Short mmCIF file of C-alpha atoms in Angstrom, two decimals:
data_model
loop_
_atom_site.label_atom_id
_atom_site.label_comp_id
_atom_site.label_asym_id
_atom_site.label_seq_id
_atom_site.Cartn_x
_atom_site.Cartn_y
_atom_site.Cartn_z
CA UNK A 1 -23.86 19.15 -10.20
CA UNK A 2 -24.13 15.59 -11.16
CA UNK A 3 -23.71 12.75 -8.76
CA UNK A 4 -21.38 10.54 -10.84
CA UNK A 5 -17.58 10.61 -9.76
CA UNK A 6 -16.67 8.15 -12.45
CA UNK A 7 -18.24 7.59 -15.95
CA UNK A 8 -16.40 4.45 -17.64
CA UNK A 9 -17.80 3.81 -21.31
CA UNK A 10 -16.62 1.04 -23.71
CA UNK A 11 -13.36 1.26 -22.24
CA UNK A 12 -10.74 -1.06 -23.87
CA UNK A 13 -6.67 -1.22 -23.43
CA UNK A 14 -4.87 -3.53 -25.84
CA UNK A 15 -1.26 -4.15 -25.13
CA UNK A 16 1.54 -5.01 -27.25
CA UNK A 17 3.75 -7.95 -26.29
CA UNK A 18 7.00 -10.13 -27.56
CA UNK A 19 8.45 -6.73 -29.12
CA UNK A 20 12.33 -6.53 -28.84
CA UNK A 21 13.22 -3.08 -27.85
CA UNK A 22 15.34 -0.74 -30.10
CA UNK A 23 18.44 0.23 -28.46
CA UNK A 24 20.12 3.67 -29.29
CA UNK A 25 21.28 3.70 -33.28
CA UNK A 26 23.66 5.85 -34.40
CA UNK A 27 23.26 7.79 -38.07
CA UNK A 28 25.84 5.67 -39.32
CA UNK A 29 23.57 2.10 -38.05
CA UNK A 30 20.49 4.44 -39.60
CA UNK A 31 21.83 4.47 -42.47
CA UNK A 32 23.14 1.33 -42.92
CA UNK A 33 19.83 -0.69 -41.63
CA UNK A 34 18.10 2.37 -44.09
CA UNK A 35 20.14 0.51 -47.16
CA UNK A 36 20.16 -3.41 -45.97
CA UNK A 37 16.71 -3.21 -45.07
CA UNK A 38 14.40 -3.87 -48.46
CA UNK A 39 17.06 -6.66 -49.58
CA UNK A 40 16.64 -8.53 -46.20
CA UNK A 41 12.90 -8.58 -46.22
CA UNK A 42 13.10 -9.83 -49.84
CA UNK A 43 14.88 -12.45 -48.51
CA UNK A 44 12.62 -13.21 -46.02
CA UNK A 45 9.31 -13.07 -47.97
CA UNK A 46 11.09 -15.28 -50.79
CA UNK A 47 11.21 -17.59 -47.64
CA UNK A 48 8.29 -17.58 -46.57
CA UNK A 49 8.97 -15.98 -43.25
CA UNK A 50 6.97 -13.11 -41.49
CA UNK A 51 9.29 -9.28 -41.33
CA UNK A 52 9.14 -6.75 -39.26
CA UNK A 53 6.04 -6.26 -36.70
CA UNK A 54 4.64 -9.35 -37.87
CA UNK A 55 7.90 -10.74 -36.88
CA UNK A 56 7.58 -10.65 -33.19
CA UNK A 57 4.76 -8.26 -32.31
CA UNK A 58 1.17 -10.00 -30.55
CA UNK A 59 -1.29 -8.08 -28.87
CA UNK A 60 -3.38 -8.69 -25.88
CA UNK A 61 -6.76 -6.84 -24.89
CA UNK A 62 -6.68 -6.65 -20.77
CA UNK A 63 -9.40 -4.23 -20.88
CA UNK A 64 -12.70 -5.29 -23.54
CA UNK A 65 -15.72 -2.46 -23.46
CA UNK A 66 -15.41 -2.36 -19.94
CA UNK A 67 -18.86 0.11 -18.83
CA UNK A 68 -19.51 1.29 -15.23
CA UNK A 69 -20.87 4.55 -13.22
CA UNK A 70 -19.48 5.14 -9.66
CA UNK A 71 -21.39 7.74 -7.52
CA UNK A 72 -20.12 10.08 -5.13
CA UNK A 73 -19.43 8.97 -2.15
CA UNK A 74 -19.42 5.40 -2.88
CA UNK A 75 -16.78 2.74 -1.71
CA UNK A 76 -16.66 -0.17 -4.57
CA UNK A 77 -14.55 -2.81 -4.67
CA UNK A 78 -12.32 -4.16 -8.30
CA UNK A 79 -12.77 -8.43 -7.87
CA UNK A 80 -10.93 -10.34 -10.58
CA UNK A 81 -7.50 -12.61 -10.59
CA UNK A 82 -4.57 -11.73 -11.71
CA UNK A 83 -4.56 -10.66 -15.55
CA UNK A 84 -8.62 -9.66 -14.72
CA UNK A 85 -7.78 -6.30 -15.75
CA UNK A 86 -7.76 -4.40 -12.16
CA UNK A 87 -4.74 -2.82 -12.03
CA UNK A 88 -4.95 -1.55 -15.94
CA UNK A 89 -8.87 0.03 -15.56
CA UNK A 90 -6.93 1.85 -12.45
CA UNK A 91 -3.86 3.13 -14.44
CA UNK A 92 -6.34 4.61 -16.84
CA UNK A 93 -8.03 6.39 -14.18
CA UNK A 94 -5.29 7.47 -13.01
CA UNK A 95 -4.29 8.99 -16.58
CA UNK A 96 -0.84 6.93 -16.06
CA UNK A 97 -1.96 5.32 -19.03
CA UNK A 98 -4.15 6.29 -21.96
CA UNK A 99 -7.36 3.75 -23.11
CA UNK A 100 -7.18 1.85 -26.63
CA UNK A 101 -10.91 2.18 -27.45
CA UNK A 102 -13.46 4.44 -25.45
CA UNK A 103 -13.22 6.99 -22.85
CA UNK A 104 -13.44 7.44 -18.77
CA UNK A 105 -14.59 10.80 -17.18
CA UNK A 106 -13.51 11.88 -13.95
CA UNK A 107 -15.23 14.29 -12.11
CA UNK A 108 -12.63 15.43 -9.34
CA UNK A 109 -9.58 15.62 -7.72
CA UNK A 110 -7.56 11.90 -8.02
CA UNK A 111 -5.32 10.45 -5.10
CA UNK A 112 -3.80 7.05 -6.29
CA UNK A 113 -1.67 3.86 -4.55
CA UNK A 114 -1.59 1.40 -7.03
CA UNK A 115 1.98 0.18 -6.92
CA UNK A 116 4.38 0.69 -3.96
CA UNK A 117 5.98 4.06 -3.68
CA UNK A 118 4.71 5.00 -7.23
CA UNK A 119 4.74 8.82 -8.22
CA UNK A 120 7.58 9.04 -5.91
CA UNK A 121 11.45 10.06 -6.74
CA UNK A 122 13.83 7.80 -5.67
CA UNK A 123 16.48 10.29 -5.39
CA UNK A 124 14.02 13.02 -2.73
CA UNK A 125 13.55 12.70 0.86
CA UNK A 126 10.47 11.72 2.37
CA UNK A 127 9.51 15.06 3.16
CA UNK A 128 10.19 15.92 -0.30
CA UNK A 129 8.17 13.60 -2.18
CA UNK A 130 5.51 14.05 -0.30
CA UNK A 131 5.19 18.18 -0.99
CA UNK A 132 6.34 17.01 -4.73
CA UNK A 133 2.75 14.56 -4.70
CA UNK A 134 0.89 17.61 -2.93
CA UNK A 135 1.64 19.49 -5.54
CA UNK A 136 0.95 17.10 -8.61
CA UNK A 137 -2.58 16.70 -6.39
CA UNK A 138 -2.98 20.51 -7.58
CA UNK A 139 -2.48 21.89 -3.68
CA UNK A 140 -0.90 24.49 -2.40
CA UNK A 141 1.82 24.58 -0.12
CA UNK A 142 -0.38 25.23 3.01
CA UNK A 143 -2.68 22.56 2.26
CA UNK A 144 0.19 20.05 2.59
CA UNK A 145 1.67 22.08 5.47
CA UNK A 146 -1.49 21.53 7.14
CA UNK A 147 -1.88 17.92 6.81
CA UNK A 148 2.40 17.19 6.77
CA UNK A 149 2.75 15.70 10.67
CA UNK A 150 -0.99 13.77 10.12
CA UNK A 151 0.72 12.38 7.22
CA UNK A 152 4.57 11.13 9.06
CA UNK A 153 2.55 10.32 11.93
CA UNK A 154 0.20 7.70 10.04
CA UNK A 155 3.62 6.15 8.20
CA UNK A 156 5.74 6.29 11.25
CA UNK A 157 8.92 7.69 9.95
CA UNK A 158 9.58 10.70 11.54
CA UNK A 159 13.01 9.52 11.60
CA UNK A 160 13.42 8.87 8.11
CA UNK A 161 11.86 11.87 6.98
CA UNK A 162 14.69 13.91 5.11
CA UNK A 163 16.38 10.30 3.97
CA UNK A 164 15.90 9.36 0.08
CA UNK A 165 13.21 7.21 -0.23
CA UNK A 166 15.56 4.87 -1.91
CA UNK A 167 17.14 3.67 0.72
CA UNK A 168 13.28 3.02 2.50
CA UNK A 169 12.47 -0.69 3.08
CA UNK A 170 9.32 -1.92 1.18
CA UNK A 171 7.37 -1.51 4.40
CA UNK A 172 8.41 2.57 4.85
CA UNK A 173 8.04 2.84 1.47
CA UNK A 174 4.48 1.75 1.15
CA UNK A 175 2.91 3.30 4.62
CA UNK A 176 4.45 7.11 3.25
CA UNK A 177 3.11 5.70 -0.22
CA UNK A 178 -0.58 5.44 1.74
CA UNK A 179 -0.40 7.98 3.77
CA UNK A 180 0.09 10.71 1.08
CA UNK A 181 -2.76 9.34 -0.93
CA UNK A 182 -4.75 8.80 2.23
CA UNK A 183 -4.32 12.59 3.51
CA UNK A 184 -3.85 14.56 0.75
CA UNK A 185 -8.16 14.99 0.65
CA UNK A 186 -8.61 13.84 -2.94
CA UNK A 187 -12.24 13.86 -3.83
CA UNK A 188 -11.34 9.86 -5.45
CA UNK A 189 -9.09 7.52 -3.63
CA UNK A 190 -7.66 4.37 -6.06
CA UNK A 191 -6.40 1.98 -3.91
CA UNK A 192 -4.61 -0.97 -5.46
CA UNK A 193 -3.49 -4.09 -3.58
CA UNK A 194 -2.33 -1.87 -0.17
CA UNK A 195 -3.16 -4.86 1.97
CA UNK A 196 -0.60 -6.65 0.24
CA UNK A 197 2.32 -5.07 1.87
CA UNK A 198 3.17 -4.60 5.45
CA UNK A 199 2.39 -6.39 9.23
CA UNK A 200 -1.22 -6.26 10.51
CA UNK A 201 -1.06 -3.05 12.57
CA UNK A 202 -0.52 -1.17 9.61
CA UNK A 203 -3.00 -2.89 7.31
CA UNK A 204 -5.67 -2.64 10.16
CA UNK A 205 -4.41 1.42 10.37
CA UNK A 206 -5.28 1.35 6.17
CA UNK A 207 -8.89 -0.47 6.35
CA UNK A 208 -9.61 2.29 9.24
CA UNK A 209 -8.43 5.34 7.08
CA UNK A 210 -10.25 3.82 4.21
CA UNK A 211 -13.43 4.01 6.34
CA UNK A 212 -12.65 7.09 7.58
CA UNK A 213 -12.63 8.57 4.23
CA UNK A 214 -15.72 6.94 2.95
CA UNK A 215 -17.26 8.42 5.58
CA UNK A 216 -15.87 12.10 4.46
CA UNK A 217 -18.30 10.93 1.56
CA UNK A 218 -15.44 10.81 -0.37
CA UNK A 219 -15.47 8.19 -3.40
CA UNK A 220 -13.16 5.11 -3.16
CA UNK A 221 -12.61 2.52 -5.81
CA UNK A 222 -10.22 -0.91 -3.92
CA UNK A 223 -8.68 -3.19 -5.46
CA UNK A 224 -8.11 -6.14 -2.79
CA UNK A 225 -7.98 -10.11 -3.17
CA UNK A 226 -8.94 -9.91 0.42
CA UNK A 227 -12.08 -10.37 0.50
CA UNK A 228 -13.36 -9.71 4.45
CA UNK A 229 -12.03 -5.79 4.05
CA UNK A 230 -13.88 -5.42 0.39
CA UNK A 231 -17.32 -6.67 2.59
CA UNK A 232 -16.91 -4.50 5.22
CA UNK A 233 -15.46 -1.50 3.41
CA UNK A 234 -17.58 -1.50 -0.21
CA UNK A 235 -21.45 -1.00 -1.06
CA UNK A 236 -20.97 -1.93 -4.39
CA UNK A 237 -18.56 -4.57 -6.35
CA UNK A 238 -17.37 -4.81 -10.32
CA UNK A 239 -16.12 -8.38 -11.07
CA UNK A 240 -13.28 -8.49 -13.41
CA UNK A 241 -12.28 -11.77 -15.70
CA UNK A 242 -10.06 -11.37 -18.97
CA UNK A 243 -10.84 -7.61 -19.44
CA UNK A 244 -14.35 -8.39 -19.38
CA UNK A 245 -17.17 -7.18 -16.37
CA UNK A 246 -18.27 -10.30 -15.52
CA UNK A 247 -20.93 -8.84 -12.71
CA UNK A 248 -21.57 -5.40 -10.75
CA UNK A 249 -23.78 -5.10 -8.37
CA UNK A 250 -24.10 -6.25 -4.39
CA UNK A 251 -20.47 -7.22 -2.60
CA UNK A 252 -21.81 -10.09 -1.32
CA UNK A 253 -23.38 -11.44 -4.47
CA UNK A 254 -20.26 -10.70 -6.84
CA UNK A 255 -18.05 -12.16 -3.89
CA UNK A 256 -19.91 -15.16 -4.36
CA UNK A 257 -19.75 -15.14 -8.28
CA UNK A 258 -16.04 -14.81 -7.90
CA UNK A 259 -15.56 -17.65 -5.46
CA UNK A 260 -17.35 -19.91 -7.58
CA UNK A 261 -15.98 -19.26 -10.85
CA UNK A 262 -12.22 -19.13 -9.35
CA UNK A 263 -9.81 -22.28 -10.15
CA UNK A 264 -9.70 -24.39 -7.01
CA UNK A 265 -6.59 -26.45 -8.35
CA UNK A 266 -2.80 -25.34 -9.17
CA UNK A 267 -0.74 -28.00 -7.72
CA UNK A 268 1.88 -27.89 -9.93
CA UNK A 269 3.83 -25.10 -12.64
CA UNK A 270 7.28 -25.40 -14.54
CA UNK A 271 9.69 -23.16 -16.38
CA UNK A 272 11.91 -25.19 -17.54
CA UNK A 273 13.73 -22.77 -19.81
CA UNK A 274 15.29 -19.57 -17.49
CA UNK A 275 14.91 -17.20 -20.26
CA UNK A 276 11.41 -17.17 -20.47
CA UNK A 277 10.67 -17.96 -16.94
CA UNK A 278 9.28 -15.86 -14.20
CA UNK A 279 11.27 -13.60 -12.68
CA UNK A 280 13.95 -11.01 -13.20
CA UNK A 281 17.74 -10.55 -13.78
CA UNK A 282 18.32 -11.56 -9.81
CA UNK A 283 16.30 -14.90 -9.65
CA UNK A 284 13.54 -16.96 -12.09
CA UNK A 285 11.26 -19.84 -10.84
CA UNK A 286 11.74 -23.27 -12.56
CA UNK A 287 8.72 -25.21 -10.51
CA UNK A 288 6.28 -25.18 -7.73
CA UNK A 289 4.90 -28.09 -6.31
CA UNK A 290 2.30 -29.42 -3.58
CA UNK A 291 3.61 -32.97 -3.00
CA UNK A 292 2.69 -35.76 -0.95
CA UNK A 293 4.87 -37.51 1.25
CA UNK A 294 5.57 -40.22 -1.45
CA UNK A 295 7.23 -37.28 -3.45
CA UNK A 296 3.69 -37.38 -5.97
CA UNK A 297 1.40 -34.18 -7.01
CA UNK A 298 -1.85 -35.99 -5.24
CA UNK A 299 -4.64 -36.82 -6.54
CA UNK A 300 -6.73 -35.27 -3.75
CA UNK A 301 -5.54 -33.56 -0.48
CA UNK A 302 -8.14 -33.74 2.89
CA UNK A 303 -7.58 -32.69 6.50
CA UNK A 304 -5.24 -35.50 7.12
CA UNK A 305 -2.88 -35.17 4.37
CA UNK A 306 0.92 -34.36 4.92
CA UNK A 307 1.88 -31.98 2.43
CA UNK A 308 5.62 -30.53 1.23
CA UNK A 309 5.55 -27.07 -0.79
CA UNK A 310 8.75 -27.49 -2.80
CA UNK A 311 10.32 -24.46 -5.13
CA UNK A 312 13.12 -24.72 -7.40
CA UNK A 313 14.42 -21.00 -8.74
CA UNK A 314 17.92 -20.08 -10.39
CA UNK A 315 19.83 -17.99 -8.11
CA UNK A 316 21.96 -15.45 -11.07
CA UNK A 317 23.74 -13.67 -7.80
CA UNK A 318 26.75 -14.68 -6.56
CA UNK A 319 27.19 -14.57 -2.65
CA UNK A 320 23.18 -13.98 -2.39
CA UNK A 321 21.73 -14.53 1.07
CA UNK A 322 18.48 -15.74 -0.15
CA UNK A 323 15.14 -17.19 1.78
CA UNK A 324 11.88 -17.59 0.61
CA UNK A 325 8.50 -16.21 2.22
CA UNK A 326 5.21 -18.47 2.02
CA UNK A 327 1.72 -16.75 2.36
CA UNK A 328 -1.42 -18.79 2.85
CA UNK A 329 -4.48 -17.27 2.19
CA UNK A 330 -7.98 -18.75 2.70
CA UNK A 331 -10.48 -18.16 -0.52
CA UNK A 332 -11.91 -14.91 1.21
CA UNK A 333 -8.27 -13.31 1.44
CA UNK A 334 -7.42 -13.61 5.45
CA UNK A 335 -3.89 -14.67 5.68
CA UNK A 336 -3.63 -18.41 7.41
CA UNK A 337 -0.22 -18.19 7.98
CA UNK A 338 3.02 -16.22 6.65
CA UNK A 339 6.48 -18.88 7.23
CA UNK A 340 10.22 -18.12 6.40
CA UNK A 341 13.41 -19.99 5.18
CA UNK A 342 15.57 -17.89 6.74
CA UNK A 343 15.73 -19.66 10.25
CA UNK A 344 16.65 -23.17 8.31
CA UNK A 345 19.88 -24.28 10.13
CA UNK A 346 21.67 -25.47 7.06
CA UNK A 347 21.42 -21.59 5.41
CA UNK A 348 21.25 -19.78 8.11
CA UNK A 349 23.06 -16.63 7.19
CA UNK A 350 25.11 -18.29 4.32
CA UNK A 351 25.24 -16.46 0.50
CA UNK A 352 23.88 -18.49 -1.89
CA UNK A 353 26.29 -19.24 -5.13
CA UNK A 354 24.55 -18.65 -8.40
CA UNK A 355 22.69 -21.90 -9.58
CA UNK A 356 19.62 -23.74 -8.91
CA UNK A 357 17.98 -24.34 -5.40
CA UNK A 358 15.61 -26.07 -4.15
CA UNK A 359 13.37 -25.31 -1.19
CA UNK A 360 11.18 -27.55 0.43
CA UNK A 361 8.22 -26.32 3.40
CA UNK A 362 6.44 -29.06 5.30
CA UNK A 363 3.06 -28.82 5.97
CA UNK A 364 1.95 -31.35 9.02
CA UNK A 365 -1.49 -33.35 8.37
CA UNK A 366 -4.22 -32.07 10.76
CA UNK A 367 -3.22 -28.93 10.45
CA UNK A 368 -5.93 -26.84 7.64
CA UNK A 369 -9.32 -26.56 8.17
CA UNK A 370 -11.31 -28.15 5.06
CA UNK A 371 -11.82 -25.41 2.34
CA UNK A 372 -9.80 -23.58 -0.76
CA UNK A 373 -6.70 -21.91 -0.06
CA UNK A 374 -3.81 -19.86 -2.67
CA UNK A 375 -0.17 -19.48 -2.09
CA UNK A 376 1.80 -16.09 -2.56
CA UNK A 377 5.71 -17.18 -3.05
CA UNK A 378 8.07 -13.66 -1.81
CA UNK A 379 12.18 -14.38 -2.84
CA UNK A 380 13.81 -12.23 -0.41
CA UNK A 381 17.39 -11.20 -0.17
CA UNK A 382 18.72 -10.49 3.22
CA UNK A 383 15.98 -11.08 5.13
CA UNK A 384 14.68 -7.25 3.89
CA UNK A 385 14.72 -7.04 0.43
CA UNK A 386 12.14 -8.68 -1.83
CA UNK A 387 13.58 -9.60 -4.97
CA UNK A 388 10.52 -11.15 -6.52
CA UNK A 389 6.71 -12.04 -5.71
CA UNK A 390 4.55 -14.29 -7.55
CA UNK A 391 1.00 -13.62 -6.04
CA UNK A 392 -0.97 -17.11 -6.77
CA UNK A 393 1.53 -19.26 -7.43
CA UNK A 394 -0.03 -22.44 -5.61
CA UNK A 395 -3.89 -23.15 -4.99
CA UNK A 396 -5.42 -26.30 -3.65
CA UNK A 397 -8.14 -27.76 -2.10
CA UNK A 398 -8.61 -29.86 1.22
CA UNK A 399 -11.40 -31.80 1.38
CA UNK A 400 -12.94 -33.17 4.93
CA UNK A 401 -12.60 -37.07 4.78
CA UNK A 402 -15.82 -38.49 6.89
CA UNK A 403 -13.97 -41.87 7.51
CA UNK A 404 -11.09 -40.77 9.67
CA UNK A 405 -13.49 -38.00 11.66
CA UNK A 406 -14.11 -39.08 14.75
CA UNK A 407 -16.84 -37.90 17.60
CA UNK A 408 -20.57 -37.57 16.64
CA UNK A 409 -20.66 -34.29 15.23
CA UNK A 410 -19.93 -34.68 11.81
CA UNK A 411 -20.52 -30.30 10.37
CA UNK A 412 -17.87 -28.37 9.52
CA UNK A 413 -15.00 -27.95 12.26
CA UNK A 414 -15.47 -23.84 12.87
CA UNK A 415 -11.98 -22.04 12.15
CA UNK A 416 -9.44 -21.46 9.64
CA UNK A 417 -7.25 -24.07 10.80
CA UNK A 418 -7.98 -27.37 12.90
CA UNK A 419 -4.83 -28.56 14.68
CA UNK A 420 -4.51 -31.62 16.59
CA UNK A 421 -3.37 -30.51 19.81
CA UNK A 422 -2.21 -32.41 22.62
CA UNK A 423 -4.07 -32.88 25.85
CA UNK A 424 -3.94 -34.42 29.28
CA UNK A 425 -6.29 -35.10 31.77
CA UNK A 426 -5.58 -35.70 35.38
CA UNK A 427 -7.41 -36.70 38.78
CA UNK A 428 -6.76 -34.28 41.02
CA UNK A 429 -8.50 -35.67 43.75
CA UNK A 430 -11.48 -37.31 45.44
CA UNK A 431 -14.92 -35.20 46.51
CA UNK A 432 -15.84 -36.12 49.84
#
């Protein structure tokens, strides 16, 4: 039997985009559009002016001859920003999705996470869903039987169980999401972006399960922008950039490649129309901006630097309780710090009418460490519900500045963040 779990040759995905979807037509619109239709693109072509596909219709590759073999039993890690390509080379492994140009093999049974809750049915229970992805998995009822209380037990919803998964918060949603991929002994786990979602114990519980199944010499392909867990948990690394491998090969070394090839600076991004800008039909983003105190994008930020995160976004709900959710991430993925609007005084518990908003986060001098850091913006409604995410929206450097450091050491101050803390110092007494 041979060795290799996954065989990826020339693999290439092209997407269409700006398309307007059809709606439902009737015979009678058939027929009409069927008889209108050669005198309006006469029209058109007299003018000048592009018809049908051409119209409206461009394509994108996110996937270009992507090549790569994956052993059994190996743990390797997807690297890449967003729009690399990760999350498409996963869906085609998956067979969610089918390639453009060349082919993927797959030698054995497939358990995938790459979006929250996917493969399940809204409408089923947790126990439901999770003999319903058992049984897409190819087992048999026993199997699942046998490994159905390991499984509630690791997502820790025993209460939940027979509820819809509908009504599930994100957080439920994703540890049942993990824990039937996890458990359900596929011979190749695709794991995409788990660390994302969910409070520490639980992503500590996934990194551990992870290991636990490389160790089962099962084969495990992660997708993570976190970039302590894909050291510790992966051999072997593919870098992603446009749809192209950039590098495979050691972690460590394609780590490296990534860091150094990654943007440092986003200090600023606009929408100024709300039609086309990010978002959905319950909010859209107009701006995000790092700002100095003087109310300028700066020029440069170091150690010392006051900062104020400011977002402006179109509220299209009426009586919305909205906040927003800030995550700072360090350029090897560890989270710095997570902060919340919903505590601000003036808000507090008050719906939002529709309109623009804008909300403002200071960040206190003294406070980061000198190095690269990236800023993932969450809209949440009702403190529970996240409405929108817009992974990357901010990144920015801070730079050490030797002529306000003080003391006689002058390398770099150890830690992700370097406070200014108060102290005091006292005589207690006299030694006689």
């Amino acid at each position: 039997m041979s060795d290799i779990a996954i065989r990826v040759h020339n693999l290439s995905k092209q997407y269409r985009i700006g398309s307007k979807q059809q709606g439902y037509k009737t015979l009678r619109d058939t027929l009409a559009e069927t008889f209108v239709s050669p005198f309006r693109r006469a029209q058109k072509l007299l003018r000048g002016q592009p018809y049908g596909a051409a119209e409206l219709d461009e394509t994108i590759w996110a996937l270009s001859d992507v090549s790569c073999e994956i052993k059994r039993g190996e743990v390797v890690g997807i690297i890449g920003r967003n729009g690399a390509g990760k999350t498409t080379l996963l869906k085609i492994l998956s067979r969610i999705t089918e390639p453009t140009e060349g082919f993927a093999e797959i030698h054995g049974r497939v358990g995938s996470l790459l979006e929250v809750g996917t493969g399940f049915h809204p409408e089923l229970s947790g126990r439901e869903n999770i003999y319903l992805n058992g049984a897409i998995l190819g087992m048999r009822k026993a199997e699942i039987q046998r490994k159905f209380d390991e499984i509630v037990d690791f997502a820790e919803i025993d209460k939940f169980i027979d509820t819809p998964v509908k009504h599930y918060s994100s957080g439920m949603y994703v540890r049942l999401a993990f824990a039937v991929a996890a458990h359900m002994e596929p011979e190749i786990l695709l794991v995409d972006e788990v660390l994302a979602v969910g409070d520490a114990a639980f992503q500590k519980k996934c990194l551990a399960k992870m290991g636990d199944v490389a160790k089962e010499g099962r084969t495990v392909l992660f997708v993570s922008h976190n970039m302590v867990a894909l050291q510790s948990l992966c051999q072997r690394a593919v870098l992603l950039q446009e749809g192209f491998v950039v590098e495979q090969g050691d972690t460590i070394s394609v780590i490296n490649t990534y860091l150094d090839q990654s943007p440092t600076y986003t200090l600023e991004q606009r929408w100024p129309r709300i039609d086309s800008a990010p978002g959905n039909e319950l909010v859209r983003l107009h701006s995000a901006r790092i700002l100095t105190d003087g109310g300028t994008v700066p020029d440069k930020i170091t150690v010392w630097t006051p900062l104020n995160l400011e977002f402006c976004y179109w509220n299209l709900v009426p009586d919305a309780k909205l906040n927003l959710s800030l995550i700072l991430y360090n350029t090897q993925g560890t989270i710095v710090f997570n902060t919340t609007s919903s505590f601000e005084s003036q808000w507090h518990g008050k719906p939002f009418s529709k309109g623009m908003f804008r909300s403002c986060c200071a960040l206190p001098g003294k406070l980061l460490n000198d190095g690269s850091y990236y800023l993932d913006l969450l809209i949440v409604m009702d403190t529970t519900r996240v409405l929108y995410t817009f992974k990357e929206i901010l990144r920015f450097d801070v730079r050490e500045d030797p002529r306000a450091r003080k003391g006689h050491w002058y390398g770099k101050v150890p830690g992700v963040i370097r406070p200014q803390l108060n102290w005091q110092t006292e005589k207690l007494n006299d030694i006689v």
